[in-house]
JSON list of C-alpha atoms in Angstrom, two decimals:
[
{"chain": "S", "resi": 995, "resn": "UNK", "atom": "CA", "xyz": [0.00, 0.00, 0.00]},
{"chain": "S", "resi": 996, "resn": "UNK", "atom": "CA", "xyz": [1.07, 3.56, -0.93]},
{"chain": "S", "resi": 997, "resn": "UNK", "atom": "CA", "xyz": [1.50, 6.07, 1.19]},
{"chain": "S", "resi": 998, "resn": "UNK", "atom": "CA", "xyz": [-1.07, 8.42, 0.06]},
{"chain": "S", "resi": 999, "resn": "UNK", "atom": "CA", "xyz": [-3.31, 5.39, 0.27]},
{"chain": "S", "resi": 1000, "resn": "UNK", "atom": "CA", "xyz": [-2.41, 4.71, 3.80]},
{"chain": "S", "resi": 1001, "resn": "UNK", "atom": "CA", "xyz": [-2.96, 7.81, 4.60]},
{"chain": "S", "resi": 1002, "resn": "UNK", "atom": "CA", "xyz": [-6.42, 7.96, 2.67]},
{"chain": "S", "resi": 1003, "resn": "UNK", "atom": "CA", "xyz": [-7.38, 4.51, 5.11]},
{"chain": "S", "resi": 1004, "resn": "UNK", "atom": "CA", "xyz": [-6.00, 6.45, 8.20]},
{"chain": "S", "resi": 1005, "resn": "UNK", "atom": "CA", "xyz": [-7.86, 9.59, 8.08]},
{"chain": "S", "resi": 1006, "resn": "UNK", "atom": "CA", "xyz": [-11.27, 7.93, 6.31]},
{"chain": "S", "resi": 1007, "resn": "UNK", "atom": "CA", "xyz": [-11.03, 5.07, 10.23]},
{"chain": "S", "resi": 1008, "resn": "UNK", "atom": "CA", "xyz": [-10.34, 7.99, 12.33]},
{"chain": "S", "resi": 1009, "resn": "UNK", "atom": "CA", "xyz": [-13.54, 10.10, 10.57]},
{"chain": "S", "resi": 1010, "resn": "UNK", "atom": "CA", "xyz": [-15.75, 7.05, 11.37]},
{"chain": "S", "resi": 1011, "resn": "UNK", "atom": "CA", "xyz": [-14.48, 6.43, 14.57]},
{"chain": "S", "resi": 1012, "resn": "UNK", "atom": "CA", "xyz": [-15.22, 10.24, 15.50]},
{"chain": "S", "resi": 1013, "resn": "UNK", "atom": "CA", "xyz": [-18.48, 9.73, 13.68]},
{"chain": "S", "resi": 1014, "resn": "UNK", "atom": "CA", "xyz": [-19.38, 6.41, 16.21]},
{"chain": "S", "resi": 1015, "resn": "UNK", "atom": "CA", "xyz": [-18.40, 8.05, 19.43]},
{"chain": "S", "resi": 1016, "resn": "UNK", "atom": "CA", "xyz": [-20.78, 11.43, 18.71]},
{"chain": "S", "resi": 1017, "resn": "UNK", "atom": "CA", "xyz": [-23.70, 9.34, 17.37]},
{"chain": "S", "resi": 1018, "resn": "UNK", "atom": "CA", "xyz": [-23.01, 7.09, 20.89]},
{"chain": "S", "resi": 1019, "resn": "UNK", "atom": "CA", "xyz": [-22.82, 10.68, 23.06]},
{"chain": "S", "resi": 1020, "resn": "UNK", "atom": "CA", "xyz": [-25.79, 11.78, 21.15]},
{"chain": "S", "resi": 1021, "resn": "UNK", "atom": "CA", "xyz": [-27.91, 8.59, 22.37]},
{"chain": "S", "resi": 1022, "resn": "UNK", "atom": "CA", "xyz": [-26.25, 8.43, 26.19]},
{"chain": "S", "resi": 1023, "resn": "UNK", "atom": "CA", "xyz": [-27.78, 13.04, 25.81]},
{"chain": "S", "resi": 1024, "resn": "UNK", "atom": "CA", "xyz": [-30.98, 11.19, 24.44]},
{"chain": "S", "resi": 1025, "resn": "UNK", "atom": "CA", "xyz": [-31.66, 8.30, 26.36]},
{"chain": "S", "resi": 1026, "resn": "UNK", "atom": "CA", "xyz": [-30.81, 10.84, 29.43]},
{"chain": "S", "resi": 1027, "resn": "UNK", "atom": "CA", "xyz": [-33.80, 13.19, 28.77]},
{"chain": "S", "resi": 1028, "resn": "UNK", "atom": "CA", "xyz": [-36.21, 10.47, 27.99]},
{"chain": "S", "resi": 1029, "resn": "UNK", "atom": "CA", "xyz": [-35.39, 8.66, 31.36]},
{"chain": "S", "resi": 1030, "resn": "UNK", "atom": "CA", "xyz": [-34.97, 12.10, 33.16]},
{"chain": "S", "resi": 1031, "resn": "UNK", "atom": "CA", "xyz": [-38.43, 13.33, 31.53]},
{"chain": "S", "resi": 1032, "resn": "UNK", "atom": "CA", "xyz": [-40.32, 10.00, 32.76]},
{"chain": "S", "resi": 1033, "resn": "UNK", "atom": "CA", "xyz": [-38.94, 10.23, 36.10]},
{"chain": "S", "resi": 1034, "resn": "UNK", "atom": "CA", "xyz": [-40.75, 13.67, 36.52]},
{"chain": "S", "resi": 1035, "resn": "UNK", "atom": "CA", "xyz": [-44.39, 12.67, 35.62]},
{"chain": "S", "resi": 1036, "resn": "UNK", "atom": "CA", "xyz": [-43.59, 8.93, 36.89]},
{"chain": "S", "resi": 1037, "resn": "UNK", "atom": "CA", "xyz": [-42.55, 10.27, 40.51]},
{"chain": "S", "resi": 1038, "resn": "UNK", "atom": "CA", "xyz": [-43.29, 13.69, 41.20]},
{"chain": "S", "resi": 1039, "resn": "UNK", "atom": "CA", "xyz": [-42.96, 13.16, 44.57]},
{"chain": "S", "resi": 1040, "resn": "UNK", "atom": "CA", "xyz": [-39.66, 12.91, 43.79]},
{"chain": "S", "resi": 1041, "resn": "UNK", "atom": "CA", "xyz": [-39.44, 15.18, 40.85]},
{"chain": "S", "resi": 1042, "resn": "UNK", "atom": "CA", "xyz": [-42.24, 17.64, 41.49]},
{"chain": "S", "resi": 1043, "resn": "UNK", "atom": "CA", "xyz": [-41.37, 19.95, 38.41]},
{"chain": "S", "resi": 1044, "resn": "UNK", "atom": "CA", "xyz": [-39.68, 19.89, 35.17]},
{"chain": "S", "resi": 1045, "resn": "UNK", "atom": "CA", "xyz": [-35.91, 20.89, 35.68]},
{"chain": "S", "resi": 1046, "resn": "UNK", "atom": "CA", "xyz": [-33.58, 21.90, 32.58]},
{"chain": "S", "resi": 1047, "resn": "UNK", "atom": "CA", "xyz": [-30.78, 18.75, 32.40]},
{"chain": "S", "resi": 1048, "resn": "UNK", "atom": "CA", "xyz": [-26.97, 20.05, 33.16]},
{"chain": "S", "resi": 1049, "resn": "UNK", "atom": "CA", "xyz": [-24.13, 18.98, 32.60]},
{"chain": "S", "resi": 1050, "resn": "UNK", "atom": "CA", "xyz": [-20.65, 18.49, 34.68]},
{"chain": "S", "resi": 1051, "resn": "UNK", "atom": "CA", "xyz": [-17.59, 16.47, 34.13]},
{"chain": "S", "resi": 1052, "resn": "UNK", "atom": "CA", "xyz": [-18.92, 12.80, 34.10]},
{"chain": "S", "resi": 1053, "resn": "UNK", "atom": "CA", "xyz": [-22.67, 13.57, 34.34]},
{"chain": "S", "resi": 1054, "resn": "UNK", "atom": "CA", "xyz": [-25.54, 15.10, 33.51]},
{"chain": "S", "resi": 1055, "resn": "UNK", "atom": "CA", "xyz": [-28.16, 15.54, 36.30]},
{"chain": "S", "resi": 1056, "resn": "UNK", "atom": "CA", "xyz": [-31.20, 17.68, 36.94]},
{"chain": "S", "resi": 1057, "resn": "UNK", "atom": "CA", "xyz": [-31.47, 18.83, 40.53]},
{"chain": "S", "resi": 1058, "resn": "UNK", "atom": "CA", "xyz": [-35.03, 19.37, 42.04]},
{"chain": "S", "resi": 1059, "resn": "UNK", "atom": "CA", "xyz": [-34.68, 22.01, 44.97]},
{"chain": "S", "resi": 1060, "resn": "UNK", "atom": "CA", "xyz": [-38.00, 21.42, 46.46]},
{"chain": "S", "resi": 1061, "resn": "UNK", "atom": "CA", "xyz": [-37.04, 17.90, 47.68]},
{"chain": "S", "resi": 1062, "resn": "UNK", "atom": "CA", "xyz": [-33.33, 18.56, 47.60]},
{"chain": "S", "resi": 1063, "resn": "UNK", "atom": "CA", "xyz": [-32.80, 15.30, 45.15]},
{"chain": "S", "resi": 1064, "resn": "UNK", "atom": "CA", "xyz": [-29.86, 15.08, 42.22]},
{"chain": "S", "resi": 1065, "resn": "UNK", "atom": "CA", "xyz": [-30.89, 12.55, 38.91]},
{"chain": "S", "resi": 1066, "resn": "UNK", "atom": "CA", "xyz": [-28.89, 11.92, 36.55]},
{"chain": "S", "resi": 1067, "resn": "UNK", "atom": "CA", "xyz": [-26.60, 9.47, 34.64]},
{"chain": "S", "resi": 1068, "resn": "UNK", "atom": "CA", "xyz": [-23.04, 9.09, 34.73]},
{"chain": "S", "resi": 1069, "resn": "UNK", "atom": "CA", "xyz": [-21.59, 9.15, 31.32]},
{"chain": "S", "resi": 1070, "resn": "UNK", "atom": "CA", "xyz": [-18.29, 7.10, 32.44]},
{"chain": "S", "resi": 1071, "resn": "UNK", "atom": "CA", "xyz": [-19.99, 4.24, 33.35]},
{"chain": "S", "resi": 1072, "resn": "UNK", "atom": "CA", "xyz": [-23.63, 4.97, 31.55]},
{"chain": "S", "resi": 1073, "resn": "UNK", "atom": "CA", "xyz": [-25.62, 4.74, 34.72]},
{"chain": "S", "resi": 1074, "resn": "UNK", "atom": "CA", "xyz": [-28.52, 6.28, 36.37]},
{"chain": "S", "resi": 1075, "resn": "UNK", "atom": "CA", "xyz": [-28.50, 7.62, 40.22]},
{"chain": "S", "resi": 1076, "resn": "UNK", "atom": "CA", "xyz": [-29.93, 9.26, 42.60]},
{"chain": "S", "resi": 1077, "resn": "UNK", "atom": "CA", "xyz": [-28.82, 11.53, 45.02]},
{"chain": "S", "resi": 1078, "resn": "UNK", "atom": "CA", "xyz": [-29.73, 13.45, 48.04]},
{"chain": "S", "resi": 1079, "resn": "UNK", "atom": "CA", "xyz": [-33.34, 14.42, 50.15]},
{"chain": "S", "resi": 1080, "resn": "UNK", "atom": "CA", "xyz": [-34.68, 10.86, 50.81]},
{"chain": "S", "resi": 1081, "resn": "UNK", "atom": "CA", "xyz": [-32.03, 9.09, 48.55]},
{"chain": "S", "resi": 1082, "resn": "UNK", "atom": "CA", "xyz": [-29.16, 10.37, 51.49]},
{"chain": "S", "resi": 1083, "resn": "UNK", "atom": "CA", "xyz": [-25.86, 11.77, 51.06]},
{"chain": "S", "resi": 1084, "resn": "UNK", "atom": "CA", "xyz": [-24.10, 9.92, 48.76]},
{"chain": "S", "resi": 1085, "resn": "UNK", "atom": "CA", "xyz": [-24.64, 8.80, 45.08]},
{"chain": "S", "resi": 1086, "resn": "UNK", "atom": "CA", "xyz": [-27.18, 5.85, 44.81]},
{"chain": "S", "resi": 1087, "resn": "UNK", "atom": "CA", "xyz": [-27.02, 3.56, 41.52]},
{"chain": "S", "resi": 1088, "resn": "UNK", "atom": "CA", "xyz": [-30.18, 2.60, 40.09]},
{"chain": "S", "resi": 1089, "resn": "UNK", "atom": "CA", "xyz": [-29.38, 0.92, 37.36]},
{"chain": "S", "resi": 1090, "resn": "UNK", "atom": "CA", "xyz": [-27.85, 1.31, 33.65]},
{"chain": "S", "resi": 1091, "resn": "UNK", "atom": "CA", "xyz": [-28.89, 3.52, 31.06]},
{"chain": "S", "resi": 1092, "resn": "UNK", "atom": "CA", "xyz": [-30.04, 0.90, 28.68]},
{"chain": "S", "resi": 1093, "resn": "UNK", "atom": "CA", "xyz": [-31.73, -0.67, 31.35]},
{"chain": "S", "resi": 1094, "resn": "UNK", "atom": "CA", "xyz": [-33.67, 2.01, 32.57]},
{"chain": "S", "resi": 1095, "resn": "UNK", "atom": "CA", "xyz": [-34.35, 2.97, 29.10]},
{"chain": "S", "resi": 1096, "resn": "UNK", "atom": "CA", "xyz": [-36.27, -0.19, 28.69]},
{"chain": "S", "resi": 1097, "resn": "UNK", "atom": "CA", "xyz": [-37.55, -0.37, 31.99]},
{"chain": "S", "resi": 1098, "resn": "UNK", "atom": "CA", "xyz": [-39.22, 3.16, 30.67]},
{"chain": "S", "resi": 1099, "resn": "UNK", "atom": "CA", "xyz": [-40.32, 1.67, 27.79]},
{"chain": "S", "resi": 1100, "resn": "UNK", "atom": "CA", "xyz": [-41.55, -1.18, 29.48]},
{"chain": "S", "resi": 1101, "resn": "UNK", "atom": "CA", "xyz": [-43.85, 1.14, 31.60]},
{"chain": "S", "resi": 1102, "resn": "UNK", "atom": "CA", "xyz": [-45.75, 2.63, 29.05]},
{"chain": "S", "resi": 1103, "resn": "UNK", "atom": "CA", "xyz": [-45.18, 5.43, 30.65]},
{"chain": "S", "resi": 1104, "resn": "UNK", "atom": "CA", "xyz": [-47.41, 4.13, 33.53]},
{"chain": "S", "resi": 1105, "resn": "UNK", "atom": "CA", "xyz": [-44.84, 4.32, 35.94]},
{"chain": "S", "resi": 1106, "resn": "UNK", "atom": "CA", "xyz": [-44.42, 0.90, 37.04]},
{"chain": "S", "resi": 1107, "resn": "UNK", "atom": "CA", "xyz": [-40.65, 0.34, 36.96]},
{"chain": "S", "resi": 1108, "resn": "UNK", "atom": "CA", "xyz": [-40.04, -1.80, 39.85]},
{"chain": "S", "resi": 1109, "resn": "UNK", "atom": "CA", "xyz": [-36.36, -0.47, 40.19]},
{"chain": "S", "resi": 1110, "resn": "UNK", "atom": "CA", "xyz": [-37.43, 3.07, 40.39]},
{"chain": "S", "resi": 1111, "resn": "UNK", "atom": "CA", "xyz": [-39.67, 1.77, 43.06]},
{"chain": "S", "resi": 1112, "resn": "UNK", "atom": "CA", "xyz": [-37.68, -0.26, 44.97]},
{"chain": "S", "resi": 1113, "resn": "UNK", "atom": "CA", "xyz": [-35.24, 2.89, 45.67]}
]
């Protein structure tokens, strides 16, 4: 192989490699607001109001001051917790983001996810 074609090979693996890892952070910013927007009219107890989704470092969260309670889903290891009011002090795992994604879709929306309710 040339080196122009190398180079050709190179640069067209690294373009779908970039492509792959934005199409995966678009679906972990996705899959976040669908689980994130279910949680609210699932458990408003929890989540009495719609809160805009931020973002910092590892995570993006919504934080709900009338209970006091953090959501959100780590993007290093793609997970949902919970965090603070009832939840306590530190970081509670509820599960993955695919699972809770199907655990959502699961639900029909009715809110019935057994570990949402189990927390």
């Amino acid at each position: 192989m040339n080196r122009l074609t190398r180079r050709f090979v190179t640069c067209l693996l690294a373009l779908m490699l970039v492509g792959q890892v934005s199409l995966a952070t678009a679906d972990v910013t996705s899959d976040t607001e669908t689980v994130l927007n279910w949680a609210e009219s699932a458990f408003p107890e929890f989540f009495p109001n719609h809160q805009t989704t931020q973002g910092f470092e590892n995570w993006l969260f919504r934080f709900y001051p009338e209970t006091g309670i953090y959501a959100g889903i780590n993007r290093q290891d793609i997970a949902g917790y919970v965090m603070g009011g009832t939840f306590g002090k530190a970081p509670l795992r509820i599960g993955t983001l695919a699972e809770l994604v199907q655990d959502v879709a699961d639900s029909g929306g009715n809110g019935s996810i057994v570990r949402c309710q189990k927390v």
